[in-house]
Amino acid sequence: MDILVCVKRVPMSGGRFVLTEDGRDIETKRLGFTISPHEECAVEEAVRLVEANGGTVTVLALGVSESAEQIREQMAIGADRGIVLETDGAEWDPQATADAIASAVQRDETFFDLVMFGNESADSSGYQVGIRVAHQLGLPVVAGLKSVSVTDGVVRAERPAGTGKEVFEVPLPAVVTVREGLNLPRYPSVPGRIRAKKKPIVVHEVSRPPARLNKVRLELPADQGKRVEILGHGVEAAPEVVGMFRKIGVIS
Amino acid sequence: MTLVYIEQSDSGIDDLSLQALTFARSVAGPTATLTEAVTAEVLGDAALESLRRQGVSTLHVLRTADIDGYAPAALARGVAELAQQRAAAVVMAPSSDHGNEVMAHTAAILDQPLATDVLSLTLGAPATVARARWGGSLIEHAEVMGEPLLVTLAAHSVEVAEVSPAELAVLDFEVTLRPLDAVVVASKVQGEGSSSINLADAKVVVSGGRGVGSTEGFAVLEELADLLGGAVGCSRVVTSAGWRPHTDQVGQTGTKVAPDLYIACGISGATQHLAGCRTSKTMLVINNDPEASIMAHADYAIIGDLHTVLPAVVAEVRKAQSP
C-alpha cells in the first residue's frame, strides 16, 4: 500500500514565546524546528504499515523550502520520498492549505491508498485540513485516532471517547488523522540517516490565495506573570498546603 | 440566529455544550439575538430543561435514516443544510473531539472558513475572532470572511450562566444524505467499568514531570490523588520515557484538563504541558527551582524537593482527614 503523510514545519516552543516586533509572528531566530508529535506518530504508523504490507511512504509538507529538513528527519525513520509545496513563508489558512494538498495528491504519480495527518497542527491547531482534503478527494475520513490497523483493504481504527472508545471500519482509499499515543516513534538509526540523504524530494512552488481566516496579530495571554503565593520551603510547607486545600474546598 | 451543535452527557447537556450556548447569547451584534440548537441525540427531560435555561428557542433533532451511531459527515450534512435553511449567521460547536470534527466537515461541505478554539467573536464586516494557538500559549486575532460564520468555542473559556426558562420548540430535521456521508459510523465500546477517576473529569489532578524521576516515583503522587479523590497526570517527558502510559499525559497532544486543583510536581512548564492545564481553577506547584516557567502560572507554590515534600503533604492530609 502507498501512504501519504502530511506534516507541518513548526518552531520548537520550549517554555514561552517571544513575538516579532510587529506582533504578527513568533520570533524564531533562536528556535529550532520540528513537526507535531501527532505527525511523528503518523509517520511511524505509516512506516509500520508498509513494513507489514509492502508499499511506500511519502511525506508532504506545505511551507518554506527548509521544510525539506523535517521531511529528511522522517526519511531517516523509513519514509521513502518527499514532496515540498513551497511557499514564501506567509501564513496559509486551512482552506488554502487543504486545496493545495488535495491538488498535489491528485496530480502525484502515486495513487495513495491512505492519506494521514496529525489530528491538529502544533501551531495553528485548526482541526480541519485532513477533513477538508478528504472532502475534496471524495474520500471517507476519521479523525483523532489512537489505533489504526489495515486488513483486506479496510482500515480498522479506534479513538477514546469518555471512559470507552469509538471503533470505525472504513474502506480504503481513505484519509485518517491521528494522535500522539498511537505508537512510540522509533529513533532514527545512523544507517537510516545516511539512507535519508539519498532519498528523493520533489519541490512544487505554490502561490497563496487570499486568506478567508486571516491572522492579523498575535498576543501573549494575560496569565503569564500571575502572582504566586509561596506556601513555604520544603517539608515545613505541608501544614500550609492542608490549609489551602481546605480554603478551596478539596478537603473538608 | 446562532445555531449551536450540542451533545448530551449522563446528566443532561454536556458541560462544553452549555459553555457554547452561554457564549452564543453573548455574541455581539443585531443578527445574533436568537439561539437554536442542533443534535442527533434523543434528549431527556433534564437536557431539554437546561436548553430552556440557556434561552434556546428551537431544538432541531437530526434524522439520518438508517445510520445507527455517531457519523460525523452525516451530522455535518444536517448542520450545513439546517444552517442554510434557517439562514444562520453563526454556527457554533464546543471545541471537543466531536465538535471540531463535525464543524470541520460542515466547513468543507459549505466551503467556508472555520475558526476553532475561539475565545471571543465580534460580528461585523469582516467578523473578527480571538482564538487559541499552541493550545492557548498564544492568542491569535484574526478576520473571518465566512457566511455563515463557523466557530468552535475553546473549552473552559466561558462560565456557564443561565437565564429564565424560555419556550422551547423541538423539531425533527430529515437530513438528505449523500452516499459518502454514511461510510464512517462509530460503534461505541463502553469502558471496562474501572473504578479509577477519569483524568479529563477529575476535580483534582496530581501531575508529575521529569523531576519525579521514575515509574516508582509516581507512587506518592497516586497516594495523594487517592486521598483527594483525584487522578494522576504527567507531562510529555514522562510518557516519552515510558514511566506512565500516554493516556495519563496532560498537554497539547495529550488530555486537556480543567480541575478545581492542579498540583504540578517536578514540571518545568513547557508550553506543550501548559496547553493541557492552563484553565485549572487553582494551580499548586511543587518544584525545587523557583525560576521554573510554570511558576508564572501558579497560584500557590512550595519550593522544595517533591520527593520529601509530597510524603509530608500526604501525612498532613491523612491527619486532617482522620476522625
Coordinates of C-alpha atoms in Angstrom, one line a residue:
Chain A
M1 CA 0.0 0.0 0.0
D2 CA 1.1 3.5 -0.7
I3 CA 0.7 6.0 2.1
L4 CA 1.0 9.8 2.1
V5 CA 1.7 11.6 5.5
C6 CA 1.2 15.4 5.6
V7 CA 3.3 17.3 8.1
K8 CA 4.0 20.9 9.1
R9 CA 7.3 22.6 10.0
V10 CA 6.8 24.5 13.3
P11 CA 9.1 26.1 15.7
M12 CA 10.1 24.2 18.9
S13 CA 8.1 26.0 21.5
G14 CA 10.0 25.4 24.8
G15 CA 9.0 27.5 27.8
R16 CA 7.5 30.7 26.4
F17 CA 7.1 32.6 23.2
V18 CA 8.6 35.8 22.1
L19 CA 6.8 37.7 19.4
T20 CA 8.3 39.7 16.5
E21 CA 8.2 43.5 16.7
D22 CA 5.1 43.8 14.5
G23 CA 3.4 41.1 16.7
R24 CA 2.4 39.1 13.7
D25 CA 4.6 36.1 14.2
I26 CA 6.7 34.2 16.7
E27 CA 10.4 35.3 16.8
T28 CA 12.1 32.2 15.6
K29 CA 15.7 33.4 15.3
R30 CA 16.8 31.3 18.3
L31 CA 14.4 28.4 17.8
G32 CA 14.8 25.0 16.2
F33 CA 12.1 23.5 14.1
T34 CA 10.2 20.3 14.3
I35 CA 6.8 18.7 13.5
S36 CA 3.9 18.0 15.8
P37 CA 4.1 14.8 18.0
H38 CA 0.8 13.7 16.3
E39 CA 2.6 13.9 12.9
E40 CA 5.6 12.0 14.2
C41 CA 3.2 9.2 15.2
A42 CA 1.5 9.3 11.8
V43 CA 4.8 8.7 10.0
E44 CA 5.8 5.9 12.4
E45 CA 2.5 4.2 11.8
A46 CA 2.8 4.6 8.1
V47 CA 6.3 3.0 8.2
R48 CA 4.9 0.1 10.3
L49 CA 2.0 -0.4 7.9
V50 CA 4.4 -0.5 4.9
E51 CA 6.8 -2.8 6.8
A52 CA 3.9 -5.2 7.3
N53 CA 2.1 -4.9 3.9
G54 CA 4.7 -3.6 1.5
G55 CA 4.4 -0.3 -0.4
T56 CA 5.8 3.2 0.1
V57 CA 5.6 6.2 2.5
T58 CA 5.6 9.7 1.1
V59 CA 5.9 12.7 3.4
L60 CA 4.4 16.1 2.2
A61 CA 4.9 19.5 3.8
L62 CA 3.5 22.8 2.7
G63 CA 5.8 25.6 3.8
V64 CA 9.2 27.2 3.3
S65 CA 11.9 25.3 1.4
E66 CA 13.5 24.4 4.7
S67 CA 10.5 22.1 5.3
A68 CA 12.7 19.6 3.5
E69 CA 14.7 19.3 6.7
Q70 CA 11.7 17.9 8.6
I71 CA 11.0 15.5 5.7
R72 CA 14.6 14.2 5.8
E73 CA 14.2 13.5 9.5
Q74 CA 11.1 11.4 8.7
M75 CA 13.0 9.7 5.9
A76 CA 15.6 8.6 8.5
I77 CA 12.9 6.5 10.2
G78 CA 11.7 5.0 7.0
A79 CA 9.8 7.3 4.7
D80 CA 10.7 6.8 1.0
R81 CA 10.1 10.1 -0.7
G82 CA 9.1 13.7 0.0
I83 CA 7.1 16.5 -1.5
V84 CA 7.5 20.1 -0.5
L85 CA 4.8 22.5 -1.6
E86 CA 7.0 25.6 -1.3
T87 CA 5.6 28.8 0.0
D88 CA 7.2 32.2 0.7
G89 CA 6.6 31.6 4.5
A90 CA 3.4 33.7 4.8
E91 CA 0.6 32.1 6.8
W92 CA -1.7 29.8 4.8
D93 CA -5.2 29.4 6.1
P94 CA -6.7 25.8 6.4
Q95 CA -8.8 26.1 3.3
A96 CA -5.9 27.2 1.1
T97 CA -3.7 24.5 2.7
A98 CA -6.2 21.8 2.0
D99 CA -6.8 23.0 -1.6
A100 CA -3.1 22.8 -2.3
I101 CA -2.6 19.4 -0.7
A102 CA -5.7 17.9 -2.4
S103 CA -4.4 19.1 -5.8
A104 CA -0.9 17.8 -5.1
V105 CA -2.4 14.4 -4.2
Q106 CA -4.5 14.3 -7.4
R107 CA -1.6 15.2 -9.7
D108 CA 1.0 12.9 -8.0
E109 CA 2.3 9.9 -9.9
T110 CA 1.5 7.6 -6.9
F111 CA -2.1 6.7 -6.1
F112 CA -2.3 6.9 -2.4
D113 CA -4.3 4.2 -0.6
L114 CA -4.1 6.1 2.7
V115 CA -3.6 9.8 3.4
M116 CA -2.6 10.6 7.0
F117 CA -2.5 13.8 9.0
G118 CA -2.0 14.8 12.7
N119 CA -5.3 15.5 14.4
E120 CA -4.3 19.2 14.6
S121 CA -1.2 21.2 13.8
A122 CA 1.0 22.2 16.7
D123 CA 0.9 25.9 15.9
S124 CA -2.5 27.0 14.5
S125 CA -4.5 23.9 15.7
G126 CA -7.3 24.2 13.2
Y127 CA -8.5 20.5 13.4
Q128 CA -9.7 20.6 9.8
V129 CA -7.1 20.3 7.0
G130 CA -7.3 16.5 6.8
I131 CA -11.1 16.6 6.8
R132 CA -11.2 19.2 4.1
V133 CA -8.7 17.3 1.9
A134 CA -10.9 14.2 2.2
H135 CA -14.0 16.1 1.0
Q136 CA -12.1 17.4 -2.0
L137 CA -10.8 14.0 -2.9
G138 CA -14.2 12.4 -2.3
L139 CA -12.8 10.0 0.4
P140 CA -14.1 8.9 3.8
V141 CA -12.2 10.4 6.8
V142 CA -11.9 9.6 10.5
A143 CA -10.2 12.0 12.9
G144 CA -8.3 11.8 16.2
L145 CA -7.3 8.1 16.1
K146 CA -5.2 6.3 18.7
S147 CA -5.2 3.0 16.9
V148 CA -5.1 2.1 13.2
S149 CA -4.8 -1.3 11.5
V150 CA -5.4 -2.3 7.9
T151 CA -6.8 -5.7 6.8
D152 CA -8.0 -6.6 3.3
G153 CA -8.4 -3.1 2.2
V154 CA -10.3 -1.9 5.3
V155 CA -8.9 0.4 8.0
R156 CA -10.0 -0.5 11.5
A157 CA -9.5 2.4 13.8
E158 CA -10.2 3.4 17.3
R159 CA -10.2 6.6 19.4
P160 CA -11.0 7.2 23.1
A161 CA -14.5 8.6 23.9
G162 CA -15.1 9.3 27.6
T163 CA -14.2 6.2 29.6
G164 CA -14.9 4.0 26.5
K165 CA -13.9 4.1 22.8
E166 CA -15.3 4.6 19.3
V167 CA -14.5 2.0 16.7
F168 CA -14.6 2.6 13.0
E169 CA -14.2 0.4 9.9
V170 CA -13.5 2.3 6.7
P171 CA -12.7 1.0 3.2
L172 CA -9.5 2.2 1.5
P173 CA -8.7 4.6 0.0
A174 CA -9.3 6.8 3.0
V175 CA -8.0 9.8 5.0
V176 CA -7.2 9.4 8.7
T177 CA -5.9 11.9 11.3
V178 CA -4.1 10.5 14.3
R179 CA -2.9 11.5 17.8
E180 CA 0.2 11.1 19.9
G181 CA -0.2 7.8 21.9
L182 CA -0.9 5.9 18.7
N183 CA 2.6 4.4 18.9
L184 CA 6.0 5.3 20.3
P185 CA 8.0 6.6 17.3
R186 CA 11.4 5.0 16.8
Y187 CA 14.7 7.0 16.9
P188 CA 16.4 7.3 13.6
S189 CA 19.4 5.0 13.2
V190 CA 22.8 6.1 11.7
P191 CA 22.3 4.0 8.6
G192 CA 18.7 5.4 8.4
R193 CA 20.1 8.9 8.4
I194 CA 22.6 8.1 5.7
R195 CA 20.0 6.5 3.5
A196 CA 17.7 9.5 4.0
K197 CA 20.2 11.8 2.3
K198 CA 19.8 9.9 -1.0
K199 CA 16.0 9.8 -1.0
P200 CA 14.1 12.0 -3.5
I201 CA 12.3 15.1 -2.5
V202 CA 10.3 17.0 -5.2
V203 CA 9.5 20.7 -4.8
H204 CA 6.4 22.3 -6.3
E205 CA 6.0 26.1 -5.9
V206 CA 2.5 27.1 -4.8
S207 CA 1.0 30.5 -4.5
R208 CA -1.3 31.6 -1.8
P209 CA -4.9 32.6 -2.5
P210 CA -6.4 35.4 -0.3
A211 CA -7.0 34.2 3.3
R212 CA -10.5 33.7 4.5
L213 CA -9.3 33.1 8.0
N214 CA -6.8 36.0 8.1
K215 CA -4.3 36.2 11.0
V216 CA -3.9 39.8 11.9
R217 CA -1.8 39.7 15.0
L218 CA -0.7 37.6 18.0
E219 CA -0.8 38.2 21.7
L220 CA 0.7 36.6 24.7
P221 CA -2.1 35.5 27.1
A222 CA -2.5 37.6 30.3
D223 CA -2.0 34.6 32.7
Q224 CA 1.8 34.7 32.2
G225 CA 3.1 36.5 35.2
K226 CA 0.3 35.7 37.6
R227 CA 1.2 36.4 41.2
V228 CA 2.2 33.3 43.1
E229 CA 1.8 32.8 46.8
I230 CA 4.8 30.8 48.2
L231 CA 3.4 28.5 50.9
G232 CA 6.9 27.7 52.1
H233 CA 10.1 25.8 51.5
G234 CA 10.5 22.0 51.8
V235 CA 8.5 19.9 54.3
E236 CA 7.7 22.9 56.5
A237 CA 5.1 23.9 53.9
A238 CA 3.0 20.7 54.3
P239 CA 0.6 22.1 57.0
E240 CA 0.1 25.3 54.9
V241 CA -0.9 23.1 52.0
V242 CA -3.7 21.5 54.0
G243 CA -4.9 24.9 55.0
M244 CA -5.0 25.9 51.3
F245 CA -6.8 22.6 50.4
R246 CA -9.5 23.5 53.0
K247 CA -9.8 27.0 51.7
I248 CA -10.5 25.9 48.1
G249 CA -12.8 23.1 49.3
V250 CA -10.9 20.0 48.1
I251 CA -10.9 18.6 51.7
S252 CA -13.4 19.3 54.4
Chain B
M1 CA -29.7 33.5 14.5
T2 CA -26.9 31.4 16.1
L3 CA -27.1 27.6 15.6
V4 CA -25.2 25.6 18.2
Y5 CA -24.3 21.9 17.8
I6 CA -24.7 20.3 21.2
E7 CA -24.1 16.9 22.8
Q8 CA -25.5 15.1 25.8
S9 CA -23.8 13.8 28.9
D10 CA -25.0 11.3 31.5
S11 CA -26.6 14.2 33.5
G12 CA -28.1 16.3 30.7
I13 CA -26.4 18.6 28.2
D14 CA -22.6 18.2 28.3
D15 CA -20.7 21.0 30.0
L16 CA -18.8 22.2 27.0
S17 CA -22.0 22.4 25.0
L18 CA -23.5 24.5 27.8
Q19 CA -20.5 26.8 27.6
A20 CA -21.1 27.2 23.9
L21 CA -24.8 28.0 24.5
T22 CA -23.8 30.6 27.1
F23 CA -21.3 32.1 24.7
A24 CA -23.8 32.2 21.9
R25 CA -26.0 34.5 23.9
S26 CA -23.1 36.9 24.5
V27 CA -22.1 37.2 20.9
A28 CA -22.4 40.9 20.0
G29 CA -24.5 42.2 17.0
P30 CA -28.1 42.5 15.9
T31 CA -28.3 39.3 14.0
A32 CA -27.3 37.0 16.9
T33 CA -30.3 37.6 19.1
L34 CA -31.7 34.0 18.8
T35 CA -30.1 30.7 19.7
E36 CA -31.2 27.5 18.2
A37 CA -29.6 24.1 19.0
V38 CA -29.0 21.1 16.8
T39 CA -28.3 17.5 17.9
A40 CA -28.7 14.0 16.6
E41 CA -29.3 12.5 20.1
V42 CA -32.6 11.9 21.8
L43 CA -32.6 14.3 24.7
G44 CA -34.1 13.5 28.1
D45 CA -36.2 15.9 30.2
A46 CA -33.2 17.2 32.2
A47 CA -31.4 18.1 29.0
L48 CA -34.5 19.8 27.5
E49 CA -34.9 21.8 30.7
S50 CA -31.3 23.0 30.6
L51 CA -31.8 24.1 27.0
R52 CA -34.7 26.2 28.1
R53 CA -32.5 27.7 30.8
Q54 CA -30.0 28.6 28.1
G55 CA -32.6 30.6 26.2
V56 CA -32.7 28.2 23.3
S57 CA -35.9 28.8 21.2
T58 CA -35.7 25.8 18.9
L59 CA -34.0 22.4 19.1
H60 CA -33.5 20.7 15.8
V61 CA -33.1 16.9 16.0
L62 CA -31.3 15.5 13.0
R63 CA -32.8 12.3 11.5
T64 CA -30.3 10.3 9.5
A65 CA -32.3 7.4 8.1
D66 CA -30.5 4.1 8.7
I67 CA -27.4 5.3 10.5
D68 CA -27.0 4.0 14.0
G69 CA -24.2 5.7 15.8
Y70 CA -22.1 8.8 15.6
A71 CA -21.5 9.6 11.9
P72 CA -19.6 12.9 11.6
A73 CA -20.1 13.5 7.9
A74 CA -23.9 12.8 8.1
L75 CA -24.3 15.1 11.1
A76 CA -22.4 17.8 9.3
R77 CA -24.6 17.4 6.2
G78 CA -27.6 18.1 8.5
V79 CA -25.9 21.0 10.3
A80 CA -25.0 22.5 6.9
E81 CA -28.5 22.1 5.4
L82 CA -30.1 23.5 8.6
A83 CA -27.7 26.5 8.6
Q84 CA -28.7 27.4 5.1
Q85 CA -32.4 26.7 5.5
R86 CA -32.5 28.8 8.7
A87 CA -30.2 31.4 7.4
A88 CA -28.0 31.1 10.5
A89 CA -25.5 34.0 10.9
V90 CA -23.2 31.9 13.2
V91 CA -22.8 28.1 13.5
M92 CA -21.0 27.1 16.7
A93 CA -19.9 24.0 18.5
P94 CA -17.8 23.3 21.5
S95 CA -14.1 22.6 20.8
S96 CA -14.5 19.0 21.7
D97 CA -13.5 15.9 19.6
H98 CA -16.9 15.7 18.1
G99 CA -17.5 19.4 17.9
N100 CA -14.3 20.1 16.0
E101 CA -14.9 17.1 13.7
V102 CA -18.5 17.9 12.9
M103 CA -17.6 21.6 12.3
A104 CA -14.7 20.7 10.0
H105 CA -17.0 18.6 7.9
T106 CA -19.6 21.4 7.9
A107 CA -17.0 23.9 6.8
A108 CA -15.8 21.5 4.0
I109 CA -19.4 21.0 2.8
L110 CA -20.2 24.7 2.8
D111 CA -16.7 25.7 1.6
Q112 CA -16.5 28.3 4.3
P113 CA -13.6 29.2 6.8
L114 CA -13.8 27.6 10.3
A115 CA -12.2 29.3 13.3
T116 CA -11.5 26.7 16.0
D117 CA -10.7 27.3 19.7
V118 CA -12.3 30.7 19.6
L119 CA -12.2 32.9 22.8
S120 CA -14.2 35.8 21.5
L121 CA -16.2 36.6 18.4
T122 CA -17.2 40.1 17.2
L123 CA -19.7 40.3 14.3
G124 CA -19.0 42.8 11.6
A125 CA -17.5 43.2 8.1
P126 CA -15.3 41.3 8.4
A127 CA -16.1 39.4 11.6
T128 CA -13.1 39.1 14.0
V129 CA -12.1 36.4 16.5
A130 CA -9.6 35.9 19.1
R131 CA -8.6 32.2 19.1
A132 CA -6.1 30.0 21.0
R133 CA -3.0 28.9 19.1
W134 CA -0.4 26.5 20.5
G135 CA -3.1 25.1 22.9
G136 CA -3.6 28.6 24.4
S137 CA 0.0 29.6 24.8
L138 CA -0.6 32.3 22.2
I139 CA -3.8 34.2 21.2
E140 CA -4.4 35.0 17.6
H141 CA -6.6 37.9 16.4
A142 CA -8.0 37.0 13.0
E143 CA -10.6 38.1 10.5
V144 CA -13.1 35.5 9.3
M145 CA -14.5 36.0 5.8
G146 CA -17.4 33.5 6.1
E147 CA -21.1 33.2 5.8
P148 CA -22.3 31.7 7.9
L149 CA -19.5 32.2 10.5
L150 CA -18.3 28.8 11.6
V151 CA -16.6 28.6 15.0
T152 CA -15.8 26.2 17.8
L153 CA -15.5 27.7 21.3
A154 CA -12.3 27.0 23.3
A155 CA -13.1 24.7 26.2
H156 CA -13.5 26.3 29.7
S157 CA -13.1 29.8 28.4
V158 CA -16.7 30.7 29.4
E159 CA -18.5 30.2 32.8
V160 CA -21.9 28.6 32.2
A161 CA -24.7 31.0 33.1
E162 CA -28.5 30.5 32.8
V163 CA -31.5 32.7 32.0
S164 CA -35.1 32.4 33.0
P165 CA -36.6 29.5 31.1
A166 CA -37.9 30.2 27.6
E167 CA -40.3 28.4 25.4
L168 CA -38.6 25.5 23.5
A169 CA -39.8 24.1 20.2
V170 CA -38.5 20.6 19.3
L171 CA -38.4 19.9 15.5
D172 CA -37.2 16.9 13.6
F173 CA -35.0 17.6 10.6
E174 CA -34.7 14.9 8.0
V175 CA -31.1 15.0 6.5
T176 CA -30.7 14.4 2.8
L177 CA -27.6 12.2 2.9
R178 CA -25.1 11.6 0.1
P179 CA -23.6 8.1 -0.2
L180 CA -20.2 9.1 1.3
D181 CA -21.9 10.6 4.4
A182 CA -22.8 7.1 5.7
V183 CA -19.4 5.4 5.3
V184 CA -17.9 6.5 8.6
V185 CA -20.1 5.5 11.6
A186 CA -18.7 4.9 15.1
S187 CA -19.5 1.8 17.1
K188 CA -19.3 2.7 20.7
V189 CA -17.5 0.4 23.1
Q190 CA -18.1 1.2 26.8
G191 CA -15.3 1.4 29.3
E192 CA -14.4 -1.6 31.3
G193 CA -16.0 -0.2 34.4
S194 CA -12.7 0.7 36.0
S195 CA -13.2 2.4 39.3
S196 CA -10.5 5.0 38.8
I197 CA -11.4 8.6 38.1
N198 CA -11.3 9.8 34.5
L199 CA -8.4 12.2 34.1
A200 CA -10.4 14.6 31.9
D201 CA -13.2 14.9 34.5
A202 CA -11.2 14.7 37.8
K203 CA -11.7 17.6 40.2
V204 CA -8.2 17.2 41.4
V205 CA -5.2 16.2 39.3
V206 CA -1.8 15.4 40.8
S207 CA 0.6 15.6 37.9
G208 CA 4.3 14.7 37.7
G209 CA 7.1 15.7 35.3
R210 CA 10.8 14.9 34.8
G211 CA 11.5 15.7 38.4
V212 CA 9.6 12.6 39.6
G213 CA 12.4 10.6 38.1
S214 CA 11.0 7.1 37.6
T215 CA 7.9 5.0 37.3
E216 CA 8.2 4.2 41.1
G217 CA 8.4 7.9 41.9
F218 CA 4.7 8.2 41.0
A219 CA 3.6 6.1 43.9
V220 CA 3.4 9.1 46.2
L221 CA 1.5 11.1 43.6
E222 CA -1.0 8.3 43.3
E223 CA -1.3 8.2 47.1
L224 CA -2.1 11.9 47.2
A225 CA -4.5 11.7 44.3
D226 CA -6.4 8.8 46.1
L227 CA -6.6 10.9 49.3
L228 CA -8.1 13.9 47.4
G229 CA -10.4 11.8 45.1
G230 CA -8.4 12.8 42.1
A231 CA -6.4 11.4 39.2
V232 CA -2.7 11.2 38.3
G233 CA -1.4 13.1 35.3
C234 CA 2.0 13.7 33.8
S235 CA 4.0 15.7 31.3
R236 CA 5.1 14.6 27.9
V237 CA 8.7 13.8 29.1
V238 CA 7.2 11.2 31.4
T239 CA 5.3 9.3 28.7
S240 CA 8.2 9.5 26.3
A241 CA 10.4 8.0 29.0
G242 CA 7.8 5.2 29.4
W243 CA 7.2 6.0 33.1
R244 CA 3.4 6.4 32.5
P245 CA 1.0 5.5 29.7
H246 CA 0.1 8.2 27.1
T247 CA -3.5 8.2 28.5
D248 CA -2.1 10.0 31.6
Q249 CA -0.4 12.7 29.6
V250 CA -1.7 16.2 30.2
G251 CA -0.8 18.6 27.4
Q252 CA -1.3 19.9 23.9
T253 CA -1.1 16.4 22.4
G254 CA -2.5 14.7 25.5
T255 CA -5.5 15.2 27.6
K256 CA -6.7 18.8 28.4
V257 CA -7.9 19.1 32.0
A258 CA -9.6 21.9 33.9
P259 CA -9.8 20.7 37.5
D260 CA -10.6 22.7 40.7
L261 CA -7.0 21.9 41.7
Y262 CA -4.0 21.0 39.6
I263 CA -0.8 20.0 41.5
A264 CA 2.2 20.2 39.3
C265 CA 5.2 18.3 40.8
G266 CA 8.6 18.5 39.2
I267 CA 7.2 20.0 36.0
S268 CA 9.1 22.8 34.4
G269 CA 6.1 24.2 32.4
A270 CA 6.8 23.8 28.7
T271 CA 4.0 25.3 26.5
Q272 CA 3.2 21.8 25.4
H273 CA 2.2 20.9 29.0
L274 CA 0.5 24.2 30.0
A275 CA -1.7 23.8 26.9
G276 CA -3.3 20.9 28.8
C277 CA -3.8 22.5 32.2
R278 CA -3.9 26.3 31.9
T279 CA -7.7 26.5 32.6
S280 CA -7.3 24.8 36.0
K281 CA -9.1 26.9 38.7
T282 CA -6.2 26.6 41.2
M283 CA -2.6 25.5 40.5
L284 CA -0.2 24.4 43.1
V285 CA 3.4 24.0 42.0
I286 CA 5.9 21.8 43.9
N287 CA 9.3 22.5 42.4
N288 CA 12.9 23.0 43.6
D289 CA 13.5 25.7 41.0
P290 CA 11.8 29.0 41.9
E291 CA 12.6 30.2 38.4
A292 CA 10.8 27.4 36.6
S293 CA 8.5 28.8 33.9
I294 CA 5.5 27.1 35.4
M295 CA 5.7 29.5 38.4
A296 CA 4.2 32.2 36.2
H297 CA 1.0 30.2 36.0
A298 CA 0.9 29.0 39.7
D299 CA -1.5 30.3 42.4
Y300 CA 0.5 28.6 45.1
A301 CA 4.0 27.1 45.2
I302 CA 6.2 25.1 47.5
I303 CA 9.9 25.5 46.8
G304 CA 11.5 22.1 47.6
D305 CA 12.2 18.6 46.5
L306 CA 8.9 16.8 45.7
H307 CA 10.4 13.5 47.0
T308 CA 10.4 14.9 50.5
V309 CA 7.6 17.5 50.2
L310 CA 4.9 15.1 48.9
P311 CA 5.2 12.4 51.7
A312 CA 4.9 15.3 54.2
V313 CA 1.8 16.6 52.4
V314 CA 0.3 13.1 52.3
A315 CA 0.9 12.7 56.1
E316 CA -0.7 16.1 56.8
V317 CA -3.8 15.3 54.6
R318 CA -4.2 11.9 56.4
K319 CA -4.0 13.7 59.8
A320 CA -6.6 16.2 58.6
Q321 CA -8.9 13.5 57.3
S322 CA -8.7 11.2 60.3
P323 CA -11.7 11.5 62.5

